[in-house]
Each structure stands twice: as C-alpha cells, then as structure tokens.
Amino acid sequence: MADADGNQVKKPRSEDECKYDDHFEVVVRIAREAGEVIREAYKLEKRVLTKSSAADLVTETDQRVEKMIISKLKEKFPTHSFIGEESVAAGEHCNLTDNPTWIIDPIDGTTNFVHRFPYVAVCIALLVNKITEIGVVYNAIHDQMFTARREQGAFCNGEKLQVSGQEEMNQALLLVGFGIHKRRDPSAQWKNNITSLLSNPDGVHGFRSLGSAALNMCEVARGCADAYYEFGIHCWDYAASDIIVREAGGVVVDTEGGALDLMSRRVLAASSKQLAEQISPRIKHLVLERD
C-alpha cells in the first residue's frame, strides 16, 4: 500500500487483528518477568524433586514461576481458565474448554535447567474456543522471545520468522525429542524410528535435540531445522510453539498426518506439507494416554 508519492504506508490493522493486543502485551511482559526469575536461579544450586519417574524432574523454580505467571494473568483476566504443568502434576484437571484458556509450561527443559544446559523456555499460549490466538516462548538464558498471533506472523525479538520450506526428506535436518517416556518404551520403538528415517538412499541428513519441545519447534520456525517430531509430550510443551511454527509458514500435524490434537501427546512439525507427508509413513506411531 503506497501514498500518492509512492511511499509505503502501513495498512491499518483490522478490529479482529487488534482484538487481543492487551492480552499479548501482558503475556510478553509476564514471560520476561518469569525469565528474570529463571536467570537468577540458573547458576545456583537447585533442590530437585521427581514426579512420575527419576527422570521427570521438577524444581522449586518451576513451581514458583508457574504460580507467578498464573497469579499475574488471573489479576488481569479473572474469568479465564488455566492449564499449567505443575498444577496438573499437583492434581488439578487438564480440561480444555471453549473458555479463554492459558496453557503454561513455566520451564520447558527442566533437565536442561538442572544441568545448566542453556535451552530453557517459558511457554504460554492463549486458546479461545480451542483455537490458539497467542503463543509466547521465551528462552530466558539466550534472551530469545519467540511470539506469534493468529494470522499475524511469527517473530523472534521482533524479527519475522520463516521456515526453510524444505520439501525433500533426504535434504532435511530433523529435531527429535528424547523425553522421559522413552524409558517406558520396552520395544525401544523410538530407536527404530530414527533408524528408519536415517536409512539410505532417502534418509535425512541427521538428527539433533535441544531437550525442549518448544525450542525444538522454534528452530523449525526459524528455518534452522526442517522438521521435528515427538511422542509422549504434553499440551503445555507445544501449545505455544505450535502457532509459532504455523505462523512462520510451517505445518503442525498429528504424527499420522491428520489434524493436530493438542491433547494427544504427539506432534509432527515440518517446514512443508510435502516433508511432513514423507516423514509420517517412516515412523511407527505410539498411542498414549491423553492429557
């Protein structure tokens, strides 16, 4: 859009585009405040507890950050609902309704946090009528603020994100999650999936893993990796990064190729529909207990 002199003029934003401006400003500010707490605790000795297994870790910082996020959001939006990782671990129900709902992971990558591996993220998503409107993933250690709003693009520290667009599996770099559920897989099917995707002549270039589902997906959104899949994660691990990948031009689907179900605990994110369709048949799909 240009004026009479040929200068570019920014198109006015529609009422729908402005609808959640206040929500977005509030959640970005809260994510940064949570990040400050995480950075302060990052280099300190930590009291580490376990949840479902010896590898399912939680720290006092996880619990403190989640309480802080929910408290601040409730103050601004008292009628909204909340799903938080540590709240669910403490016995609250994981119930997604049409009511505006904030899905929160206070520290995605708790094991990284414990070991001071610098891939640790605050993840917050807002869903309204079960549709994601806002996604925020903040890597507090590297000060990377990934954000997305429905139909308004995805950004990292204000710079627009774009997936790689890779369409060929044999040219792709994949990210994969090695979560705690792998220890409960007696068939070691996760290893077979990797072998299948590496097999020549059309195998992928290689695999990487950051230890954070959200940050793995943000790397796909940035175009630094071409796809990511994982089984056994939870809605709070990828609700925020789902919209970031999609708004960066990627696709996020169920591992079998159908529409993503946030409560199914499995996800495939890719830089193109073609790449997702090549990866899906090469992996054996696990059916897990729903969130």
PDB file of C-alpha atoms in Angstrom:
ATOM      1  CA  MET A   1       0.000   0.000   0.000  1.00  0.00           C
ATOM      2  CA  ALA A   2       1.541   3.324  -1.129  1.00  0.00           C
ATOM      3  CA  ASP A   3       0.612   7.004  -0.941  1.00  0.00           C
ATOM      4  CA  ALA A   4       0.437   9.446  -3.877  1.00  0.00           C
ATOM      5  CA  ASP A   5       4.218   9.918  -3.743  1.00  0.00           C
ATOM      6  CA  GLY A   6       4.888   6.199  -3.888  1.00  0.00           C
ATOM      7  CA  ASN A   7       5.873   5.892  -0.228  1.00  0.00           C
ATOM      8  CA  GLN A   8       4.838   2.736   1.546  1.00  0.00           C
ATOM      9  CA  VAL A   9       2.009   3.277   4.007  1.00  0.00           C
ATOM     10  CA  LYS A  10       1.267   0.710   6.664  1.00  0.00           C
ATOM     11  CA  LYS A  11      -2.169  -0.800   6.185  1.00  0.00           C
ATOM     12  CA  PRO A  12      -4.471  -0.107   9.151  1.00  0.00           C
ATOM     13  CA  ARG A  13      -4.991  -3.164  11.320  1.00  0.00           C
ATOM     14  CA  SER A  14      -8.463  -4.642  11.382  1.00  0.00           C
ATOM     15  CA  GLU A  15     -10.591  -4.834  14.515  1.00  0.00           C
ATOM     16  CA  ASP A  16     -10.022  -8.605  14.606  1.00  0.00           C
ATOM     17  CA  GLU A  17      -6.231  -8.137  14.424  1.00  0.00           C
ATOM     18  CA  CYS A  18      -6.350  -5.723  17.376  1.00  0.00           C
ATOM     19  CA  LYS A  19      -8.655  -7.930  19.427  1.00  0.00           C
ATOM     20  CA  TYR A  20      -6.010  -9.474  21.687  1.00  0.00           C
ATOM     21  CA  ASP A  21      -3.479  -6.622  21.774  1.00  0.00           C
ATOM     22  CA  ASP A  22      -3.810  -6.181  25.537  1.00  0.00           C
ATOM     23  CA  HIS A  23      -3.509  -9.928  26.139  1.00  0.00           C
ATOM     24  CA  PHE A  24      -0.367 -10.058  24.013  1.00  0.00           C
ATOM     25  CA  GLU A  25       1.309  -7.135  25.757  1.00  0.00           C
ATOM     26  CA  VAL A  26       0.530  -8.585  29.170  1.00  0.00           C
ATOM     27  CA  VAL A  27       1.780 -12.100  28.413  1.00  0.00           C
ATOM     28  CA  VAL A  28       5.043 -10.914  26.829  1.00  0.00           C
ATOM     29  CA  ARG A  29       5.745  -8.803  29.895  1.00  0.00           C
ATOM     30  CA  ILE A  30       4.952 -11.696  32.232  1.00  0.00           C
ATOM     31  CA  ALA A  31       7.153 -14.083  30.224  1.00  0.00           C
ATOM     32  CA  ARG A  32      10.063 -11.659  30.582  1.00  0.00           C
ATOM     33  CA  GLU A  33       9.473 -11.360  34.325  1.00  0.00           C
ATOM     34  CA  ALA A  34       9.416 -15.158  34.585  1.00  0.00           C
ATOM     35  CA  GLY A  35      12.640 -15.265  32.589  1.00  0.00           C
ATOM     36  CA  GLU A  36      14.317 -12.977  35.112  1.00  0.00           C
ATOM     37  CA  VAL A  37      13.449 -15.412  37.903  1.00  0.00           C
ATOM     38  CA  ILE A  38      14.835 -18.305  35.842  1.00  0.00           C
ATOM     39  CA  ARG A  39      18.083 -16.481  35.035  1.00  0.00           C
ATOM     40  CA  GLU A  40      18.643 -15.680  38.710  1.00  0.00           C
ATOM     41  CA  ALA A  41      18.159 -19.334  39.667  1.00  0.00           C
ATOM     42  CA  TYR A  42      20.010 -20.785  36.664  1.00  0.00           C
ATOM     43  CA  LYS A  43      23.530 -20.743  38.142  1.00  0.00           C
ATOM     44  CA  LEU A  44      22.512 -21.545  41.695  1.00  0.00           C
ATOM     45  CA  GLU A  45      22.374 -24.946  43.331  1.00  0.00           C
ATOM     46  CA  LYS A  46      18.883 -26.369  42.950  1.00  0.00           C
ATOM     47  CA  ARG A  47      16.660 -28.560  45.080  1.00  0.00           C
ATOM     48  CA  VAL A  48      15.472 -31.163  42.582  1.00  0.00           C
ATOM     49  CA  LEU A  49      12.381 -33.307  43.073  1.00  0.00           C
ATOM     50  CA  THR A  50      10.897 -36.016  40.861  1.00  0.00           C
ATOM     51  CA  LYS A  51       7.363 -36.546  39.595  1.00  0.00           C
ATOM     52  CA  SER A  52       6.416 -39.621  37.552  1.00  0.00           C
ATOM     53  CA  SER A  53       9.943 -41.094  37.385  1.00  0.00           C
ATOM     54  CA  ALA A  54      13.567 -40.462  38.314  1.00  0.00           C
ATOM     55  CA  ALA A  55      13.992 -38.604  35.006  1.00  0.00           C
ATOM     56  CA  ASP A  56      10.838 -36.476  35.360  1.00  0.00           C
ATOM     57  CA  LEU A  57      12.309 -33.553  37.260  1.00  0.00           C
ATOM     58  CA  VAL A  58      10.815 -30.516  38.919  1.00  0.00           C
ATOM     59  CA  THR A  59      12.477 -27.723  40.866  1.00  0.00           C
ATOM     60  CA  GLU A  60      11.219 -25.075  43.239  1.00  0.00           C
ATOM     61  CA  THR A  61      11.774 -22.600  40.417  1.00  0.00           C
ATOM     62  CA  ASP A  62       9.289 -24.450  38.162  1.00  0.00           C
ATOM     63  CA  GLN A  63       6.666 -24.204  40.861  1.00  0.00           C
ATOM     64  CA  ARG A  64       7.466 -20.611  41.778  1.00  0.00           C
ATOM     65  CA  VAL A  65       7.411 -19.406  38.159  1.00  0.00           C
ATOM     66  CA  GLU A  66       4.104 -21.113  37.373  1.00  0.00           C
ATOM     67  CA  LYS A  67       2.426 -19.631  40.442  1.00  0.00           C
ATOM     68  CA  MET A  68       3.730 -16.213  39.480  1.00  0.00           C
ATOM     69  CA  ILE A  69       2.506 -16.483  35.869  1.00  0.00           C
ATOM     70  CA  ILE A  70      -0.966 -17.697  36.831  1.00  0.00           C
ATOM     71  CA  SER A  71      -1.315 -15.096  39.583  1.00  0.00           C
ATOM     72  CA  LYS A  72      -0.426 -12.218  37.248  1.00  0.00           C
ATOM     73  CA  LEU A  73      -2.670 -13.488  34.452  1.00  0.00           C
ATOM     74  CA  LYS A  74      -5.592 -14.021  36.846  1.00  0.00           C
ATOM     75  CA  GLU A  75      -5.205 -10.465  38.061  1.00  0.00           C
ATOM     76  CA  LYS A  76      -5.689  -9.193  34.501  1.00  0.00           C
ATOM     77  CA  PHE A  77      -8.114 -11.841  33.229  1.00  0.00           C
ATOM     78  CA  PRO A  78     -10.071 -13.219  36.205  1.00  0.00           C
ATOM     79  CA  THR A  79     -12.643 -15.137  34.135  1.00  0.00           C
ATOM     80  CA  HIS A  80     -10.077 -17.101  32.143  1.00  0.00           C
ATOM     81  CA  SER A  81      -9.121 -20.749  32.667  1.00  0.00           C
ATOM     82  CA  PHE A  82      -5.633 -22.164  33.206  1.00  0.00           C
ATOM     83  CA  ILE A  83      -3.755 -25.375  32.433  1.00  0.00           C
ATOM     84  CA  GLY A  84      -0.282 -25.465  33.973  1.00  0.00           C
ATOM     85  CA  GLU A  85       2.230 -28.287  34.063  1.00  0.00           C
ATOM     86  CA  GLU A  86       2.929 -28.098  37.777  1.00  0.00           C
ATOM     87  CA  SER A  87      -0.732 -27.503  38.663  1.00  0.00           C
ATOM     88  CA  VAL A  88      -1.690 -30.686  36.801  1.00  0.00           C
ATOM     89  CA  ALA A  89       1.167 -32.560  38.494  1.00  0.00           C
ATOM     90  CA  ALA A  90      -0.295 -31.402  41.829  1.00  0.00           C
ATOM     91  CA  GLY A  91      -3.678 -32.917  40.973  1.00  0.00           C
ATOM     92  CA  GLU A  92      -5.619 -30.293  39.022  1.00  0.00           C
ATOM     93  CA  HIS A  93      -7.571 -31.454  35.967  1.00  0.00           C
ATOM     94  CA  CYS A  94      -6.260 -30.842  32.456  1.00  0.00           C
ATOM     95  CA  ASN A  95      -9.544 -29.704  30.938  1.00  0.00           C
ATOM     96  CA  LEU A  96      -9.571 -27.623  27.754  1.00  0.00           C
ATOM     97  CA  THR A  97     -12.913 -25.903  27.121  1.00  0.00           C
ATOM     98  CA  ASP A  98     -14.133 -23.080  24.876  1.00  0.00           C
ATOM     99  CA  ASN A  99     -13.474 -20.584  27.671  1.00  0.00           C
ATOM    100  CA  PRO A 100     -10.332 -18.462  27.107  1.00  0.00           C
ATOM    101  CA  THR A 101      -7.592 -20.724  28.431  1.00  0.00           C
ATOM    102  CA  TRP A 102      -3.925 -20.080  29.156  1.00  0.00           C
ATOM    103  CA  ILE A 103      -1.716 -23.173  28.746  1.00  0.00           C
ATOM    104  CA  ILE A 104       1.540 -22.760  30.658  1.00  0.00           C
ATOM    105  CA  ASP A 105       4.865 -24.533  30.961  1.00  0.00           C
ATOM    106  CA  PRO A 106       6.926 -22.488  33.434  1.00  0.00           C
ATOM    107  CA  ILE A 107      10.194 -24.174  32.439  1.00  0.00           C
ATOM    108  CA  ASP A 108      10.232 -26.303  29.320  1.00  0.00           C
ATOM    109  CA  GLY A 109      13.532 -28.110  29.617  1.00  0.00           C
ATOM    110  CA  THR A 110      13.728 -28.647  33.364  1.00  0.00           C
ATOM    111  CA  THR A 111      16.504 -31.230  32.964  1.00  0.00           C
ATOM    112  CA  ASN A 112      18.443 -28.648  30.946  1.00  0.00           C
ATOM    113  CA  PHE A 113      17.821 -26.126  33.719  1.00  0.00           C
ATOM    114  CA  VAL A 114      19.112 -28.531  36.369  1.00  0.00           C
ATOM    115  CA  HIS A 115      22.280 -29.265  34.360  1.00  0.00           C
ATOM    116  CA  ARG A 116      22.741 -25.644  33.204  1.00  0.00           C
ATOM    117  CA  PHE A 117      22.310 -26.576  29.548  1.00  0.00           C
ATOM    118  CA  PRO A 118      21.117 -23.229  28.167  1.00  0.00           C
ATOM    119  CA  TYR A 119      17.925 -24.266  26.362  1.00  0.00           C
ATOM    120  CA  VAL A 120      15.208 -23.410  28.838  1.00  0.00           C
ATOM    121  CA  ALA A 121      11.920 -21.778  27.904  1.00  0.00           C
ATOM    122  CA  VAL A 122       8.881 -20.139  29.451  1.00  0.00           C
ATOM    123  CA  CYS A 123       5.904 -21.233  27.321  1.00  0.00           C
ATOM    124  CA  ILE A 124       2.492 -19.560  27.399  1.00  0.00           C
ATOM    125  CA  ALA A 125      -0.380 -19.972  24.919  1.00  0.00           C
ATOM    126  CA  LEU A 126      -3.843 -18.437  24.853  1.00  0.00           C
ATOM    127  CA  LEU A 127      -6.646 -20.506  23.328  1.00  0.00           C
ATOM    128  CA  VAL A 128     -10.164 -19.163  22.778  1.00  0.00           C
ATOM    129  CA  ASN A 129     -12.844 -21.625  21.646  1.00  0.00           C
ATOM    130  CA  LYS A 130      -9.967 -24.132  21.488  1.00  0.00           C
ATOM    131  CA  ILE A 131      -8.231 -22.040  18.803  1.00  0.00           C
ATOM    132  CA  THR A 132      -4.762 -20.715  19.590  1.00  0.00           C
ATOM    133  CA  GLU A 133      -4.661 -16.926  19.438  1.00  0.00           C
ATOM    134  CA  ILE A 134      -1.276 -16.202  21.029  1.00  0.00           C
ATOM    135  CA  GLY A 135       1.918 -18.188  21.539  1.00  0.00           C
ATOM    136  CA  VAL A 136       4.941 -16.990  23.515  1.00  0.00           C
ATOM    137  CA  VAL A 137       8.137 -18.997  24.023  1.00  0.00           C
ATOM    138  CA  TYR A 138      10.918 -17.202  25.874  1.00  0.00           C
ATOM    139  CA  ASN A 139      14.402 -18.674  26.054  1.00  0.00           C
ATOM    140  CA  ALA A 140      15.469 -16.764  29.124  1.00  0.00           C
ATOM    141  CA  ILE A 141      19.131 -17.768  29.003  1.00  0.00           C
ATOM    142  CA  HIS A 142      19.670 -16.567  25.424  1.00  0.00           C
ATOM    143  CA  ASP A 143      17.085 -13.762  25.711  1.00  0.00           C
ATOM    144  CA  GLN A 144      15.144 -15.024  22.680  1.00  0.00           C
ATOM    145  CA  MET A 145      11.487 -14.010  22.691  1.00  0.00           C
ATOM    146  CA  PHE A 146       9.526 -16.076  20.168  1.00  0.00           C
ATOM    147  CA  THR A 147       5.992 -14.815  19.603  1.00  0.00           C
ATOM    148  CA  ALA A 148       3.065 -15.440  17.289  1.00  0.00           C
ATOM    149  CA  ARG A 149      -0.520 -14.287  16.927  1.00  0.00           C
ATOM    150  CA  ARG A 150      -3.121 -15.907  14.726  1.00  0.00           C
ATOM    151  CA  GLU A 151      -2.854 -14.647  11.136  1.00  0.00           C
ATOM    152  CA  GLN A 152      -0.261 -12.026  12.148  1.00  0.00           C
ATOM    153  CA  GLY A 153       3.039 -13.869  11.675  1.00  0.00           C
ATOM    154  CA  ALA A 154       5.744 -15.218  13.964  1.00  0.00           C
ATOM    155  CA  PHE A 155       8.745 -13.325  15.303  1.00  0.00           C
ATOM    156  CA  CYS A 156      11.909 -13.691  17.364  1.00  0.00           C
ATOM    157  CA  ASN A 157      12.909 -10.493  19.149  1.00  0.00           C
ATOM    158  CA  GLY A 158      10.842  -8.602  16.594  1.00  0.00           C
ATOM    159  CA  GLU A 159      12.406 -10.240  13.526  1.00  0.00           C
ATOM    160  CA  LYS A 160       9.933 -12.078  11.303  1.00  0.00           C
ATOM    161  CA  LEU A 161      10.384 -15.849  11.161  1.00  0.00           C
ATOM    162  CA  GLN A 162      10.159 -18.056   8.088  1.00  0.00           C
ATOM    163  CA  VAL A 163      10.557 -21.832   7.857  1.00  0.00           C
ATOM    164  CA  SER A 164      13.125 -23.285   5.460  1.00  0.00           C
ATOM    165  CA  GLY A 165      10.495 -24.577   3.047  1.00  0.00           C
ATOM    166  CA  GLN A 166      12.437 -27.826   2.597  1.00  0.00           C
ATOM    167  CA  GLU A 167      10.313 -30.404   0.793  1.00  0.00           C
ATOM    168  CA  GLU A 168      12.713 -33.352   0.421  1.00  0.00           C
ATOM    169  CA  MET A 169      13.385 -35.709   3.316  1.00  0.00           C
ATOM    170  CA  ASN A 170      16.854 -36.627   2.053  1.00  0.00           C
ATOM    171  CA  GLN A 171      17.836 -32.950   2.319  1.00  0.00           C
ATOM    172  CA  ALA A 172      16.356 -32.391   5.768  1.00  0.00           C
ATOM    173  CA  LEU A 173      17.772 -31.909   9.245  1.00  0.00           C
ATOM    174  CA  LEU A 174      15.369 -33.271  11.872  1.00  0.00           C
ATOM    175  CA  LEU A 175      14.929 -32.474  15.519  1.00  0.00           C
ATOM    176  CA  VAL A 176      13.558 -35.144  17.823  1.00  0.00           C
ATOM    177  CA  GLY A 177      12.654 -35.272  21.488  1.00  0.00           C
ATOM    178  CA  PHE A 178      14.236 -37.836  23.800  1.00  0.00           C
ATOM    179  CA  GLY A 179      11.722 -37.414  26.598  1.00  0.00           C
ATOM    180  CA  ILE A 180      11.207 -39.374  29.776  1.00  0.00           C
ATOM    181  CA  HIS A 181       8.640 -41.653  28.105  1.00  0.00           C
ATOM    182  CA  LYS A 182      11.477 -43.338  26.152  1.00  0.00           C
ATOM    183  CA  ARG A 183      12.409 -45.191  29.348  1.00  0.00           C
ATOM    184  CA  ARG A 184       8.910 -46.669  29.409  1.00  0.00           C
ATOM    185  CA  ASP A 185       9.022 -47.982  25.837  1.00  0.00           C
ATOM    186  CA  PRO A 186      10.049 -51.636  26.177  1.00  0.00           C
ATOM    187  CA  SER A 187      10.083 -52.079  22.403  1.00  0.00           C
ATOM    188  CA  ALA A 188      12.512 -49.175  22.005  1.00  0.00           C
ATOM    189  CA  GLN A 189      10.390 -48.116  19.053  1.00  0.00           C
ATOM    190  CA  TRP A 190      11.855 -44.621  19.230  1.00  0.00           C
ATOM    191  CA  LYS A 191      15.224 -46.071  18.216  1.00  0.00           C
ATOM    192  CA  ASN A 192      13.624 -47.934  15.315  1.00  0.00           C
ATOM    193  CA  ASN A 193      12.001 -44.705  14.132  1.00  0.00           C
ATOM    194  CA  ILE A 194      15.361 -42.959  13.997  1.00  0.00           C
ATOM    195  CA  THR A 195      16.902 -45.870  12.116  1.00  0.00           C
ATOM    196  CA  SER A 196      14.027 -45.803   9.634  1.00  0.00           C
ATOM    197  CA  LEU A 197      14.438 -42.085   8.964  1.00  0.00           C
ATOM    198  CA  LEU A 198      18.212 -42.391   8.553  1.00  0.00           C
ATOM    199  CA  SER A 199      18.035 -45.326   6.141  1.00  0.00           C
ATOM    200  CA  ASN A 200      19.569 -44.794   2.727  1.00  0.00           C
ATOM    201  CA  PRO A 201      19.065 -43.774  -0.029  1.00  0.00           C
ATOM    202  CA  ASP A 202      16.440 -41.273   1.046  1.00  0.00           C
ATOM    203  CA  GLY A 203      17.342 -40.866   4.719  1.00  0.00           C
ATOM    204  CA  VAL A 204      17.542 -37.499   6.432  1.00  0.00           C
ATOM    205  CA  HIS A 205      20.817 -35.602   6.813  1.00  0.00           C
ATOM    206  CA  GLY A 206      20.769 -36.114  10.577  1.00  0.00           C
ATOM    207  CA  PHE A 207      19.128 -35.588  13.944  1.00  0.00           C
ATOM    208  CA  ARG A 208      19.546 -33.009  16.680  1.00  0.00           C
ATOM    209  CA  SER A 209      17.784 -32.395  20.004  1.00  0.00           C
ATOM    210  CA  LEU A 210      17.727 -29.390  22.330  1.00  0.00           C
ATOM    211  CA  GLY A 211      15.929 -31.027  25.254  1.00  0.00           C
ATOM    212  CA  SER A 212      12.967 -28.655  24.960  1.00  0.00           C
ATOM    213  CA  ALA A 213       9.970 -29.431  22.756  1.00  0.00           C
ATOM    214  CA  ALA A 214       9.098 -25.748  22.464  1.00  0.00           C
ATOM    215  CA  LEU A 215      12.585 -24.673  21.427  1.00  0.00           C
ATOM    216  CA  ASN A 216      12.913 -27.605  19.018  1.00  0.00           C
ATOM    217  CA  MET A 217       9.773 -26.323  17.284  1.00  0.00           C
ATOM    218  CA  CYS A 218      11.023 -22.739  17.329  1.00  0.00           C
ATOM    219  CA  GLU A 219      14.148 -23.873  15.471  1.00  0.00           C
ATOM    220  CA  VAL A 220      11.848 -25.251  12.762  1.00  0.00           C
ATOM    221  CA  ALA A 221      10.075 -21.882  12.696  1.00  0.00           C
ATOM    222  CA  ARG A 222      13.431 -20.110  12.316  1.00  0.00           C
ATOM    223  CA  GLY A 223      14.418 -22.315   9.379  1.00  0.00           C
ATOM    224  CA  CYS A 224      17.414 -23.717  11.285  1.00  0.00           C
ATOM    225  CA  ALA A 225      15.935 -27.240  11.180  1.00  0.00           C
ATOM    226  CA  ASP A 226      13.394 -28.701   8.792  1.00  0.00           C
ATOM    227  CA  ALA A 227      11.159 -30.875  10.970  1.00  0.00           C
ATOM    228  CA  TYR A 228      10.575 -32.152  14.484  1.00  0.00           C
ATOM    229  CA  TYR A 229       8.520 -34.973  15.942  1.00  0.00           C
ATOM    230  CA  GLU A 230       7.940 -36.399  19.382  1.00  0.00           C
ATOM    231  CA  PHE A 231       5.678 -38.770  21.287  1.00  0.00           C
ATOM    232  CA  GLY A 232       4.810 -38.510  24.971  1.00  0.00           C
ATOM    233  CA  ILE A 233       4.918 -34.755  25.440  1.00  0.00           C
ATOM    234  CA  HIS A 234       2.038 -32.759  26.930  1.00  0.00           C
ATOM    235  CA  CYS A 235      -0.118 -29.890  25.700  1.00  0.00           C
ATOM    236  CA  TRP A 236       1.882 -27.316  27.694  1.00  0.00           C
ATOM    237  CA  ASP A 237       5.077 -28.418  25.936  1.00  0.00           C
ATOM    238  CA  TYR A 238       3.911 -27.411  22.461  1.00  0.00           C
ATOM    239  CA  ALA A 239       0.718 -25.313  22.594  1.00  0.00           C
ATOM    240  CA  ALA A 240       2.679 -22.051  22.288  1.00  0.00           C
ATOM    241  CA  SER A 241       5.227 -23.259  19.729  1.00  0.00           C
ATOM    242  CA  ASP A 242       2.517 -24.811  17.538  1.00  0.00           C
ATOM    243  CA  ILE A 243       1.221 -21.402  16.462  1.00  0.00           C
ATOM    244  CA  ILE A 244       4.774 -20.072  16.091  1.00  0.00           C
ATOM    245  CA  VAL A 245       5.622 -22.758  13.518  1.00  0.00           C
ATOM    246  CA  ARG A 246       2.341 -22.319  11.647  1.00  0.00           C
ATOM    247  CA  GLU A 247       2.635 -18.529  11.548  1.00  0.00           C
ATOM    248  CA  ALA A 248       6.186 -18.924  10.210  1.00  0.00           C
ATOM    249  CA  GLY A 249       4.775 -20.845   7.240  1.00  0.00           C
ATOM    250  CA  GLY A 250       5.237 -24.395   8.516  1.00  0.00           C
ATOM    251  CA  VAL A 251       2.772 -27.185   9.198  1.00  0.00           C
ATOM    252  CA  VAL A 252       1.989 -28.842  12.528  1.00  0.00           C
ATOM    253  CA  VAL A 253       0.058 -32.104  12.407  1.00  0.00           C
ATOM    254  CA  ASP A 254      -0.515 -35.342  14.241  1.00  0.00           C
ATOM    255  CA  THR A 255       2.315 -37.784  13.638  1.00  0.00           C
ATOM    256  CA  GLU A 256      -0.022 -39.834  11.417  1.00  0.00           C
ATOM    257  CA  GLY A 257      -0.595 -36.778   9.247  1.00  0.00           C
ATOM    258  CA  GLY A 258      -4.059 -35.733  10.419  1.00  0.00           C
ATOM    259  CA  ALA A 259      -5.100 -32.567  12.200  1.00  0.00           C
ATOM    260  CA  LEU A 260      -3.178 -31.810  15.378  1.00  0.00           C
ATOM    261  CA  ASP A 261      -4.920 -32.728  18.634  1.00  0.00           C
ATOM    262  CA  LEU A 262      -3.188 -30.859  21.452  1.00  0.00           C
ATOM    263  CA  MET A 263      -4.315 -33.457  23.971  1.00  0.00           C
ATOM    264  CA  SER A 264      -2.986 -36.475  22.032  1.00  0.00           C
ATOM    265  CA  ARG A 265       0.613 -36.044  23.284  1.00  0.00           C
ATOM    266  CA  ARG A 266       2.237 -36.418  19.874  1.00  0.00           C
ATOM    267  CA  VAL A 267       3.265 -33.915  17.233  1.00  0.00           C
ATOM    268  CA  LEU A 268       4.982 -33.539  13.869  1.00  0.00           C
ATOM    269  CA  ALA A 269       6.114 -30.054  12.819  1.00  0.00           C
ATOM    270  CA  ALA A 270       7.642 -29.521   9.400  1.00  0.00           C
ATOM    271  CA  SER A 271       8.747 -26.791   7.043  1.00  0.00           C
ATOM    272  CA  SER A 272       6.330 -28.033   4.363  1.00  0.00           C
ATOM    273  CA  LYS A 273       3.342 -30.303   3.894  1.00  0.00           C
ATOM    274  CA  GLN A 274       5.397 -32.396   1.457  1.00  0.00           C
ATOM    275  CA  LEU A 275       8.104 -33.053   4.040  1.00  0.00           C
ATOM    276  CA  ALA A 276       5.574 -33.993   6.731  1.00  0.00           C
ATOM    277  CA  GLU A 277       3.966 -36.455   4.308  1.00  0.00           C
ATOM    278  CA  GLN A 278       7.346 -38.145   3.705  1.00  0.00           C
ATOM    279  CA  ILE A 279       8.263 -38.398   7.390  1.00  0.00           C
ATOM    280  CA  SER A 280       4.949 -39.679   8.745  1.00  0.00           C
ATOM    281  CA  PRO A 281       4.936 -43.094   6.974  1.00  0.00           C
ATOM    282  CA  ARG A 282       8.503 -43.780   8.112  1.00  0.00           C
ATOM    283  CA  ILE A 283       7.729 -43.707  11.836  1.00  0.00           C
ATOM    284  CA  LYS A 284       5.721 -46.079  13.987  1.00  0.00           C
ATOM    285  CA  HIS A 285       3.058 -44.149  15.860  1.00  0.00           C
ATOM    286  CA  LEU A 286       2.587 -44.554  19.592  1.00  0.00           C
ATOM    287  CA  VAL A 287      -0.829 -44.151  21.168  1.00  0.00           C
ATOM    288  CA  LEU A 288      -0.526 -42.601  24.601  1.00  0.00           C
ATOM    289  CA  GLU A 289      -2.844 -41.717  27.447  1.00  0.00           C
ATOM    290  CA  ARG A 290      -4.403 -38.368  26.633  1.00  0.00           C
ATOM    291  CA  ASP A 291      -3.899 -35.182  28.619  1.00  0.00           C
TER     292      ASP A 291
END
